[in-house]
Short mmCIF file of N, CA and C in Angstrom, two decimals:
data_model
loop_
_atom_site.label_atom_id
_atom_site.label_comp_id
_atom_site.label_asym_id
_atom_site.label_seq_id
_atom_site.Cartn_x
_atom_site.Cartn_y
_atom_site.Cartn_z
N MET A 8 -16.87 -15.90 -1.61
CA MET A 8 -17.45 -14.57 -1.69
C MET A 8 -16.37 -13.54 -1.38
N GLU A 9 -16.15 -12.67 -2.32
CA GLU A 9 -15.08 -11.69 -2.20
C GLU A 9 -15.31 -10.71 -1.05
N PHE A 10 -16.55 -10.33 -0.79
CA PHE A 10 -16.81 -9.29 0.21
C PHE A 10 -16.26 -9.66 1.58
N ILE A 11 -16.12 -10.95 1.86
CA ILE A 11 -15.62 -11.39 3.17
C ILE A 11 -14.20 -10.86 3.41
N LEU A 12 -13.44 -10.68 2.35
CA LEU A 12 -12.07 -10.16 2.47
C LEU A 12 -12.04 -8.75 3.07
N PHE A 13 -13.14 -8.02 2.94
CA PHE A 13 -13.20 -6.63 3.41
C PHE A 13 -13.74 -6.51 4.84
N LEU A 14 -14.19 -7.61 5.43
CA LEU A 14 -14.84 -7.56 6.74
C LEU A 14 -13.83 -7.59 7.88
N SER A 15 -14.20 -6.94 8.97
CA SER A 15 -13.42 -7.02 10.21
C SER A 15 -13.81 -8.32 10.92
N LYS A 16 -13.10 -8.63 11.99
CA LYS A 16 -13.42 -9.82 12.79
C LYS A 16 -14.86 -9.75 13.29
N LEU A 17 -15.26 -8.60 13.78
CA LEU A 17 -16.62 -8.41 14.30
C LEU A 17 -17.67 -8.54 13.20
N ASP A 18 -17.36 -8.02 12.02
CA ASP A 18 -18.31 -8.15 10.91
C ASP A 18 -18.43 -9.60 10.45
N LYS A 19 -17.35 -10.36 10.53
CA LYS A 19 -17.42 -11.79 10.20
C LYS A 19 -18.31 -12.51 11.21
N GLU A 20 -18.26 -12.08 12.47
CA GLU A 20 -19.15 -12.66 13.49
C GLU A 20 -20.61 -12.34 13.15
N ILE A 21 -20.87 -11.12 12.71
CA ILE A 21 -22.23 -10.74 12.29
C ILE A 21 -22.69 -11.63 11.14
N LEU A 22 -21.83 -11.82 10.16
CA LEU A 22 -22.14 -12.68 9.02
C LEU A 22 -22.46 -14.10 9.48
N ASN A 23 -21.64 -14.64 10.36
CA ASN A 23 -21.87 -16.01 10.86
C ASN A 23 -23.18 -16.12 11.64
N LEU A 24 -23.51 -15.08 12.41
CA LEU A 24 -24.78 -15.09 13.15
C LEU A 24 -25.98 -15.04 12.20
N LEU A 25 -25.86 -14.26 11.13
CA LEU A 25 -26.94 -14.20 10.14
C LEU A 25 -27.16 -15.58 9.51
N ILE A 26 -26.08 -16.25 9.18
CA ILE A 26 -26.18 -17.59 8.59
C ILE A 26 -26.79 -18.56 9.61
N LYS A 27 -26.37 -18.43 10.86
CA LYS A 27 -26.93 -19.27 11.94
C LYS A 27 -28.43 -19.02 12.11
N ALA A 28 -28.87 -17.79 11.82
CA ALA A 28 -30.29 -17.42 11.91
C ALA A 28 -31.04 -17.75 10.62
N ASN A 29 -30.45 -18.64 9.81
CA ASN A 29 -31.06 -19.12 8.56
C ASN A 29 -31.18 -18.06 7.48
N TYR A 30 -30.24 -17.13 7.44
CA TYR A 30 -30.18 -16.17 6.36
C TYR A 30 -29.24 -16.69 5.28
N ILE A 31 -29.61 -16.43 4.04
CA ILE A 31 -28.74 -16.71 2.90
C ILE A 31 -28.05 -15.38 2.60
N VAL A 32 -26.73 -15.41 2.52
CA VAL A 32 -25.99 -14.20 2.18
C VAL A 32 -25.28 -14.45 0.85
N GLU A 33 -25.60 -13.61 -0.12
CA GLU A 33 -25.05 -13.77 -1.46
C GLU A 33 -24.36 -12.47 -1.89
N GLU A 34 -23.76 -12.55 -3.06
CA GLU A 34 -22.98 -11.40 -3.53
C GLU A 34 -23.21 -11.18 -5.02
N ASN A 35 -23.26 -9.90 -5.40
CA ASN A 35 -23.29 -9.49 -6.82
C ASN A 35 -24.36 -10.21 -7.65
N LYS A 36 -25.57 -10.22 -7.16
CA LYS A 36 -26.68 -10.82 -7.89
C LYS A 36 -27.27 -9.81 -8.87
N ILE A 37 -28.26 -10.25 -9.62
CA ILE A 37 -28.88 -9.42 -10.66
C ILE A 37 -29.39 -8.08 -10.11
N GLU A 38 -29.88 -8.09 -8.89
CA GLU A 38 -30.40 -6.85 -8.27
C GLU A 38 -29.32 -5.76 -8.24
N CYS A 39 -28.07 -6.17 -8.06
CA CYS A 39 -26.95 -5.22 -8.02
C CYS A 39 -26.72 -4.60 -9.40
N LEU A 40 -26.92 -5.40 -10.43
CA LEU A 40 -26.75 -4.89 -11.80
C LEU A 40 -27.89 -3.97 -12.19
N LEU A 41 -29.08 -4.27 -11.67
CA LEU A 41 -30.25 -3.47 -12.01
C LEU A 41 -30.21 -2.09 -11.38
N ASN A 42 -29.55 -1.98 -10.23
CA ASN A 42 -29.41 -0.69 -9.57
C ASN A 42 -27.97 -0.53 -9.09
N LYS A 43 -27.18 0.15 -9.86
CA LYS A 43 -25.75 0.28 -9.57
C LYS A 43 -25.44 1.21 -8.40
N GLU A 44 -26.48 1.84 -7.84
CA GLU A 44 -26.29 2.73 -6.69
C GLU A 44 -26.24 1.97 -5.36
N ILE A 45 -26.79 0.76 -5.32
CA ILE A 45 -26.91 0.05 -4.04
C ILE A 45 -25.67 -0.77 -3.73
N LYS A 46 -25.37 -0.87 -2.44
CA LYS A 46 -24.24 -1.68 -1.99
C LYS A 46 -24.73 -2.96 -1.32
N GLY A 47 -26.01 -3.01 -1.02
CA GLY A 47 -26.59 -4.20 -0.41
C GLY A 47 -28.10 -4.10 -0.40
N LEU A 48 -28.74 -5.25 -0.20
CA LEU A 48 -30.19 -5.25 -0.04
C LEU A 48 -30.64 -6.48 0.74
N HIS A 49 -31.81 -6.34 1.29
CA HIS A 49 -32.39 -7.38 2.13
C HIS A 49 -33.69 -7.83 1.48
N ASN A 50 -33.80 -9.12 1.23
CA ASN A 50 -35.01 -9.68 0.66
C ASN A 50 -35.80 -10.31 1.82
N PHE A 51 -36.87 -9.62 2.24
CA PHE A 51 -37.66 -10.07 3.39
C PHE A 51 -38.30 -11.42 3.16
N LYS A 52 -38.80 -11.62 1.95
CA LYS A 52 -39.55 -12.86 1.68
C LYS A 52 -38.66 -14.10 1.73
N GLU A 53 -37.43 -13.97 1.26
CA GLU A 53 -36.55 -15.14 1.15
C GLU A 53 -35.48 -15.23 2.23
N ASN A 54 -35.53 -14.33 3.24
CA ASN A 54 -34.47 -14.29 4.26
C ASN A 54 -33.09 -14.28 3.60
N LYS A 55 -32.92 -13.31 2.72
CA LYS A 55 -31.69 -13.24 1.94
C LYS A 55 -31.10 -11.83 2.00
N ILE A 56 -29.79 -11.78 2.15
CA ILE A 56 -29.07 -10.52 2.09
C ILE A 56 -28.11 -10.62 0.91
N ILE A 57 -28.08 -9.57 0.12
CA ILE A 57 -27.17 -9.53 -1.03
C ILE A 57 -26.22 -8.36 -0.83
N ILE A 58 -24.95 -8.64 -0.92
CA ILE A 58 -23.93 -7.59 -0.85
C ILE A 58 -23.46 -7.32 -2.28
N CYS A 59 -23.51 -6.06 -2.67
CA CYS A 59 -23.14 -5.67 -4.04
C CYS A 59 -21.69 -5.18 -4.03
N THR A 60 -20.78 -6.12 -3.94
CA THR A 60 -19.35 -5.81 -3.82
C THR A 60 -18.86 -5.00 -5.01
N GLU A 61 -19.24 -5.39 -6.20
CA GLU A 61 -18.76 -4.66 -7.39
C GLU A 61 -19.26 -3.22 -7.40
N ASN A 62 -20.50 -2.98 -6.99
CA ASN A 62 -21.02 -1.61 -6.90
C ASN A 62 -20.22 -0.82 -5.86
N ALA A 63 -19.97 -1.43 -4.71
CA ALA A 63 -19.22 -0.76 -3.64
C ALA A 63 -17.80 -0.42 -4.11
N LYS A 64 -17.18 -1.35 -4.80
CA LYS A 64 -15.82 -1.11 -5.29
C LYS A 64 -15.81 0.04 -6.31
N ARG A 65 -16.78 0.04 -7.20
CA ARG A 65 -16.85 1.10 -8.20
C ARG A 65 -17.10 2.46 -7.54
N LYS A 66 -18.03 2.51 -6.60
CA LYS A 66 -18.38 3.78 -5.96
C LYS A 66 -17.28 4.33 -5.06
N THR A 67 -16.36 3.46 -4.62
CA THR A 67 -15.30 3.91 -3.70
C THR A 67 -13.93 3.92 -4.40
N ASN A 68 -13.93 3.82 -5.72
CA ASN A 68 -12.68 3.85 -6.49
C ASN A 68 -11.66 2.82 -6.03
N TYR A 69 -12.13 1.61 -5.83
CA TYR A 69 -11.26 0.50 -5.43
C TYR A 69 -10.14 0.31 -6.44
N ARG A 70 -8.94 0.06 -5.94
CA ARG A 70 -7.78 -0.22 -6.79
C ARG A 70 -7.18 -1.55 -6.39
N ASN A 71 -6.94 -2.38 -7.36
CA ASN A 71 -6.32 -3.68 -7.12
C ASN A 71 -4.90 -3.48 -6.57
N LYS A 72 -4.62 -4.12 -5.45
CA LYS A 72 -3.31 -3.96 -4.80
C LYS A 72 -2.16 -4.47 -5.67
N ASN A 73 -2.42 -5.39 -6.58
CA ASN A 73 -1.37 -5.87 -7.48
C ASN A 73 -0.95 -4.78 -8.46
N GLN A 74 -1.94 -3.96 -8.85
CA GLN A 74 -1.64 -2.87 -9.78
C GLN A 74 -1.06 -1.66 -9.06
N GLN A 75 -1.57 -1.41 -7.86
CA GLN A 75 -1.10 -0.26 -7.06
C GLN A 75 -0.89 -0.72 -5.62
N PRO A 76 0.28 -1.26 -5.31
CA PRO A 76 0.51 -1.88 -4.00
C PRO A 76 0.33 -0.96 -2.79
N ASN A 77 0.52 0.34 -2.98
CA ASN A 77 0.40 1.26 -1.84
C ASN A 77 -0.97 1.90 -1.72
N LYS A 78 -1.88 1.48 -2.56
CA LYS A 78 -3.23 2.07 -2.55
C LYS A 78 -4.04 1.49 -1.39
N ASP A 79 -4.57 2.37 -0.56
CA ASP A 79 -5.38 1.93 0.58
C ASP A 79 -6.84 1.92 0.16
N ASN A 80 -7.50 0.82 0.37
CA ASN A 80 -8.90 0.68 -0.03
C ASN A 80 -9.84 0.75 1.17
N PHE A 81 -9.51 1.61 2.15
CA PHE A 81 -10.33 1.67 3.36
C PHE A 81 -11.76 2.12 3.07
N LYS A 82 -11.97 2.91 2.03
CA LYS A 82 -13.34 3.35 1.70
C LYS A 82 -14.18 2.17 1.23
N THR A 83 -13.56 1.27 0.49
CA THR A 83 -14.28 0.08 0.03
C THR A 83 -14.59 -0.82 1.22
N GLU A 84 -13.61 -1.02 2.09
CA GLU A 84 -13.84 -1.82 3.31
C GLU A 84 -15.00 -1.24 4.10
N ARG A 85 -14.96 0.05 4.34
CA ARG A 85 -16.00 0.71 5.14
C ARG A 85 -17.37 0.56 4.48
N ALA A 86 -17.43 0.75 3.17
CA ALA A 86 -18.72 0.66 2.45
C ALA A 86 -19.31 -0.74 2.56
N ILE A 87 -18.49 -1.76 2.40
CA ILE A 87 -18.99 -3.14 2.45
C ILE A 87 -19.38 -3.51 3.87
N ARG A 88 -18.60 -3.12 4.85
CA ARG A 88 -18.95 -3.40 6.25
C ARG A 88 -20.27 -2.74 6.62
N LYS A 89 -20.43 -1.48 6.21
CA LYS A 89 -21.68 -0.77 6.53
C LYS A 89 -22.86 -1.40 5.80
N ALA A 90 -22.64 -1.85 4.58
CA ALA A 90 -23.73 -2.51 3.83
C ALA A 90 -24.19 -3.76 4.57
N LEU A 91 -23.24 -4.56 5.04
CA LEU A 91 -23.61 -5.78 5.78
C LEU A 91 -24.37 -5.42 7.04
N ARG A 92 -23.89 -4.46 7.81
CA ARG A 92 -24.56 -4.08 9.06
C ARG A 92 -25.94 -3.49 8.80
N HIS A 93 -26.04 -2.69 7.75
CA HIS A 93 -27.32 -2.07 7.39
C HIS A 93 -28.36 -3.16 7.08
N GLU A 94 -27.97 -4.10 6.24
CA GLU A 94 -28.90 -5.18 5.88
C GLU A 94 -29.15 -6.11 7.06
N ALA A 95 -28.15 -6.31 7.91
CA ALA A 95 -28.34 -7.11 9.13
C ALA A 95 -29.37 -6.45 10.04
N THR A 96 -29.39 -5.12 10.07
CA THR A 96 -30.39 -4.41 10.87
C THR A 96 -31.79 -4.71 10.35
N HIS A 97 -31.95 -4.78 9.04
CA HIS A 97 -33.26 -5.14 8.50
C HIS A 97 -33.63 -6.58 8.87
N ALA A 98 -32.64 -7.46 8.95
CA ALA A 98 -32.90 -8.83 9.39
C ALA A 98 -33.38 -8.82 10.85
N ILE A 99 -32.73 -8.01 11.67
CA ILE A 99 -33.13 -7.88 13.09
C ILE A 99 -34.58 -7.38 13.17
N GLN A 100 -34.90 -6.39 12.36
CA GLN A 100 -36.27 -5.86 12.34
C GLN A 100 -37.26 -6.94 11.95
N LYS A 101 -36.90 -7.75 10.98
CA LYS A 101 -37.79 -8.85 10.58
C LYS A 101 -37.98 -9.83 11.74
N CYS A 102 -36.88 -10.15 12.42
CA CYS A 102 -36.97 -11.05 13.58
C CYS A 102 -37.83 -10.46 14.69
N ASN A 103 -37.92 -9.14 14.74
CA ASN A 103 -38.71 -8.44 15.74
C ASN A 103 -40.11 -8.11 15.20
N ASP A 104 -40.69 -9.04 14.47
CA ASP A 104 -42.05 -8.88 13.97
C ASP A 104 -42.20 -7.65 13.06
N ASN A 105 -41.18 -7.42 12.25
CA ASN A 105 -41.15 -6.29 11.30
C ASN A 105 -41.25 -4.93 11.96
N LYS A 106 -40.70 -4.81 13.16
CA LYS A 106 -40.72 -3.53 13.88
C LYS A 106 -39.31 -3.07 14.17
N THR A 107 -39.17 -1.76 14.32
CA THR A 107 -37.87 -1.22 14.72
C THR A 107 -37.61 -1.57 16.17
N ILE A 108 -36.34 -1.51 16.54
CA ILE A 108 -35.93 -1.86 17.91
C ILE A 108 -35.85 -0.61 18.78
N GLY A 109 -35.24 0.45 18.21
CA GLY A 109 -34.97 1.65 19.00
C GLY A 109 -36.02 2.72 18.86
N ASN A 110 -35.84 3.78 19.63
CA ASN A 110 -36.69 4.96 19.59
C ASN A 110 -36.27 5.78 18.36
N ILE A 111 -37.13 5.87 17.38
CA ILE A 111 -36.76 6.47 16.10
C ILE A 111 -36.45 7.96 16.24
N LYS A 112 -37.19 8.69 17.05
CA LYS A 112 -36.91 10.12 17.23
C LYS A 112 -35.50 10.32 17.80
N LYS A 113 -35.14 9.47 18.74
CA LYS A 113 -33.80 9.55 19.35
C LYS A 113 -32.73 9.16 18.31
N LEU A 114 -33.00 8.09 17.55
CA LEU A 114 -32.05 7.65 16.52
C LEU A 114 -31.91 8.70 15.42
N GLU A 115 -33.02 9.31 15.07
CA GLU A 115 -33.01 10.32 14.01
C GLU A 115 -32.06 11.47 14.35
N SER A 116 -32.01 11.84 15.61
CA SER A 116 -31.12 12.92 16.02
C SER A 116 -29.65 12.51 15.93
N LYS A 117 -29.37 11.21 15.93
CA LYS A 117 -28.00 10.72 15.82
C LYS A 117 -27.57 10.51 14.37
N LEU A 118 -28.50 10.64 13.46
CA LEU A 118 -28.21 10.37 12.05
C LEU A 118 -27.32 11.46 11.49
N HIS A 119 -26.17 11.06 10.97
CA HIS A 119 -25.22 12.01 10.40
C HIS A 119 -25.81 12.67 9.17
N GLN A 120 -25.49 13.93 9.00
CA GLN A 120 -26.02 14.72 7.88
C GLN A 120 -25.77 14.06 6.53
N SER A 121 -24.61 13.43 6.37
CA SER A 121 -24.26 12.82 5.09
C SER A 121 -25.16 11.63 4.74
N LYS A 122 -25.84 11.08 5.74
CA LYS A 122 -26.70 9.93 5.48
C LYS A 122 -28.13 10.30 5.14
N ARG A 123 -28.47 11.56 5.30
CA ARG A 123 -29.85 11.98 5.05
C ARG A 123 -30.25 11.79 3.58
N LYS A 124 -29.34 12.08 2.67
CA LYS A 124 -29.63 11.90 1.24
C LYS A 124 -29.82 10.41 0.93
N ALA A 125 -28.95 9.58 1.49
CA ALA A 125 -29.06 8.13 1.30
C ALA A 125 -30.38 7.63 1.89
N LEU A 126 -30.78 8.20 3.02
CA LEU A 126 -32.03 7.83 3.67
C LEU A 126 -33.22 8.15 2.75
N GLU A 127 -33.22 9.32 2.15
CA GLU A 127 -34.30 9.68 1.23
C GLU A 127 -34.36 8.70 0.06
N PHE A 128 -33.18 8.35 -0.48
CA PHE A 128 -33.11 7.43 -1.62
C PHE A 128 -33.67 6.06 -1.24
N SER A 129 -33.21 5.50 -0.12
CA SER A 129 -33.62 4.14 0.21
C SER A 129 -35.06 4.06 0.70
N SER A 130 -35.55 5.09 1.38
CA SER A 130 -36.94 4.99 1.84
C SER A 130 -37.93 5.29 0.71
N SER A 131 -37.47 5.94 -0.37
CA SER A 131 -38.37 6.18 -1.49
C SER A 131 -38.25 5.10 -2.57
N THR A 132 -37.07 4.53 -2.74
CA THR A 132 -36.82 3.57 -3.82
C THR A 132 -37.19 2.15 -3.43
N PHE A 133 -37.01 1.80 -2.17
CA PHE A 133 -37.24 0.44 -1.73
C PHE A 133 -38.44 0.39 -0.80
N SER A 134 -38.82 -0.81 -0.41
CA SER A 134 -40.04 -0.97 0.38
C SER A 134 -39.85 -0.66 1.86
N GLY A 135 -38.63 -0.34 2.26
CA GLY A 135 -38.38 -0.04 3.67
C GLY A 135 -39.09 1.22 4.10
N THR A 136 -39.58 1.22 5.31
CA THR A 136 -40.22 2.43 5.82
C THR A 136 -39.14 3.39 6.29
N TYR A 137 -39.53 4.63 6.43
CA TYR A 137 -38.60 5.67 6.89
C TYR A 137 -37.97 5.28 8.23
N ALA A 138 -38.78 4.83 9.18
CA ALA A 138 -38.27 4.48 10.51
C ALA A 138 -37.27 3.34 10.44
N LYS A 139 -37.56 2.31 9.65
CA LYS A 139 -36.64 1.18 9.53
C LYS A 139 -35.33 1.60 8.90
N GLU A 140 -35.39 2.49 7.93
CA GLU A 140 -34.18 2.96 7.28
C GLU A 140 -33.35 3.84 8.21
N VAL A 141 -34.00 4.70 8.99
CA VAL A 141 -33.27 5.52 9.97
C VAL A 141 -32.49 4.60 10.90
N GLU A 142 -33.16 3.60 11.43
CA GLU A 142 -32.50 2.67 12.35
C GLU A 142 -31.33 1.96 11.67
N ALA A 143 -31.53 1.51 10.44
CA ALA A 143 -30.46 0.80 9.73
C ALA A 143 -29.27 1.71 9.46
N TYR A 144 -29.52 2.95 9.09
CA TYR A 144 -28.41 3.88 8.84
C TYR A 144 -27.64 4.22 10.11
N VAL A 145 -28.32 4.33 11.22
CA VAL A 145 -27.63 4.62 12.49
C VAL A 145 -26.82 3.39 12.93
N LEU A 146 -27.42 2.21 12.84
CA LEU A 146 -26.75 1.01 13.33
C LEU A 146 -25.61 0.52 12.44
N GLU A 147 -25.54 1.00 11.21
CA GLU A 147 -24.43 0.53 10.37
C GLU A 147 -23.08 1.02 10.89
N ASP A 148 -23.10 1.98 11.80
CA ASP A 148 -21.87 2.45 12.45
C ASP A 148 -21.64 1.81 13.81
N LYS A 149 -22.48 0.84 14.18
CA LYS A 149 -22.41 0.23 15.52
C LYS A 149 -22.39 -1.30 15.42
N PRO A 150 -21.25 -1.87 15.00
CA PRO A 150 -21.21 -3.32 14.78
C PRO A 150 -21.47 -4.15 16.05
N LYS A 151 -20.99 -3.70 17.20
CA LYS A 151 -21.24 -4.48 18.44
C LYS A 151 -22.72 -4.54 18.75
N LYS A 152 -23.38 -3.42 18.57
CA LYS A 152 -24.83 -3.38 18.83
C LYS A 152 -25.58 -4.29 17.84
N VAL A 153 -25.19 -4.26 16.57
CA VAL A 153 -25.82 -5.11 15.56
C VAL A 153 -25.64 -6.58 15.96
N LYS A 154 -24.43 -6.95 16.34
CA LYS A 154 -24.15 -8.33 16.74
C LYS A 154 -25.04 -8.73 17.93
N ASN A 155 -25.09 -7.87 18.94
CA ASN A 155 -25.91 -8.17 20.13
C ASN A 155 -27.39 -8.27 19.80
N LEU A 156 -27.88 -7.43 18.91
CA LEU A 156 -29.30 -7.45 18.54
C LEU A 156 -29.65 -8.70 17.73
N ILE A 157 -28.74 -9.16 16.88
CA ILE A 157 -28.99 -10.42 16.15
C ILE A 157 -29.12 -11.55 17.16
N GLU A 158 -28.19 -11.59 18.11
CA GLU A 158 -28.24 -12.64 19.13
C GLU A 158 -29.53 -12.57 19.94
N LYS A 159 -29.96 -11.36 20.25
CA LYS A 159 -31.16 -11.18 21.08
C LYS A 159 -32.45 -11.50 20.33
N TYR A 160 -32.57 -11.05 19.07
CA TYR A 160 -33.84 -11.14 18.36
C TYR A 160 -33.93 -12.31 17.36
N CYS A 161 -32.81 -12.75 16.84
CA CYS A 161 -32.87 -13.72 15.74
C CYS A 161 -32.41 -15.13 16.09
N LEU A 162 -31.78 -15.32 17.23
CA LEU A 162 -31.29 -16.67 17.56
C LEU A 162 -32.08 -17.28 18.71
#
């Protein structure tokens, strides 16, 4: 799976914990082709997370290092890492009886302005509730917390 190349050490630990919690993690499935805007998704019924690496690369103007050796792809790395953490947060919510973990009003105040548009898109397009999406968008910037919550709720 190519997306693993973009993960930090901590994100690889999150991935391993998800697998240990009986999650299937796949990449670039049909769902990614059907909606080119998404970088990841969580299938509640099948305990499956899909990372849309090709969508993330396209949206972040990824450049092959062989073609442009000095091109930094940090935006692609960041997008894929956040996608994994975001979907991992939905896995944590599922492990917690389909409920959010944190205080949503408090989390909402921490939500960066740039994520509000994404929040509207994901809470209207997908089956996630507004509260679950707020939590996922806030936690995608907190890998240590995501790791600890997987350990607490899913293992």
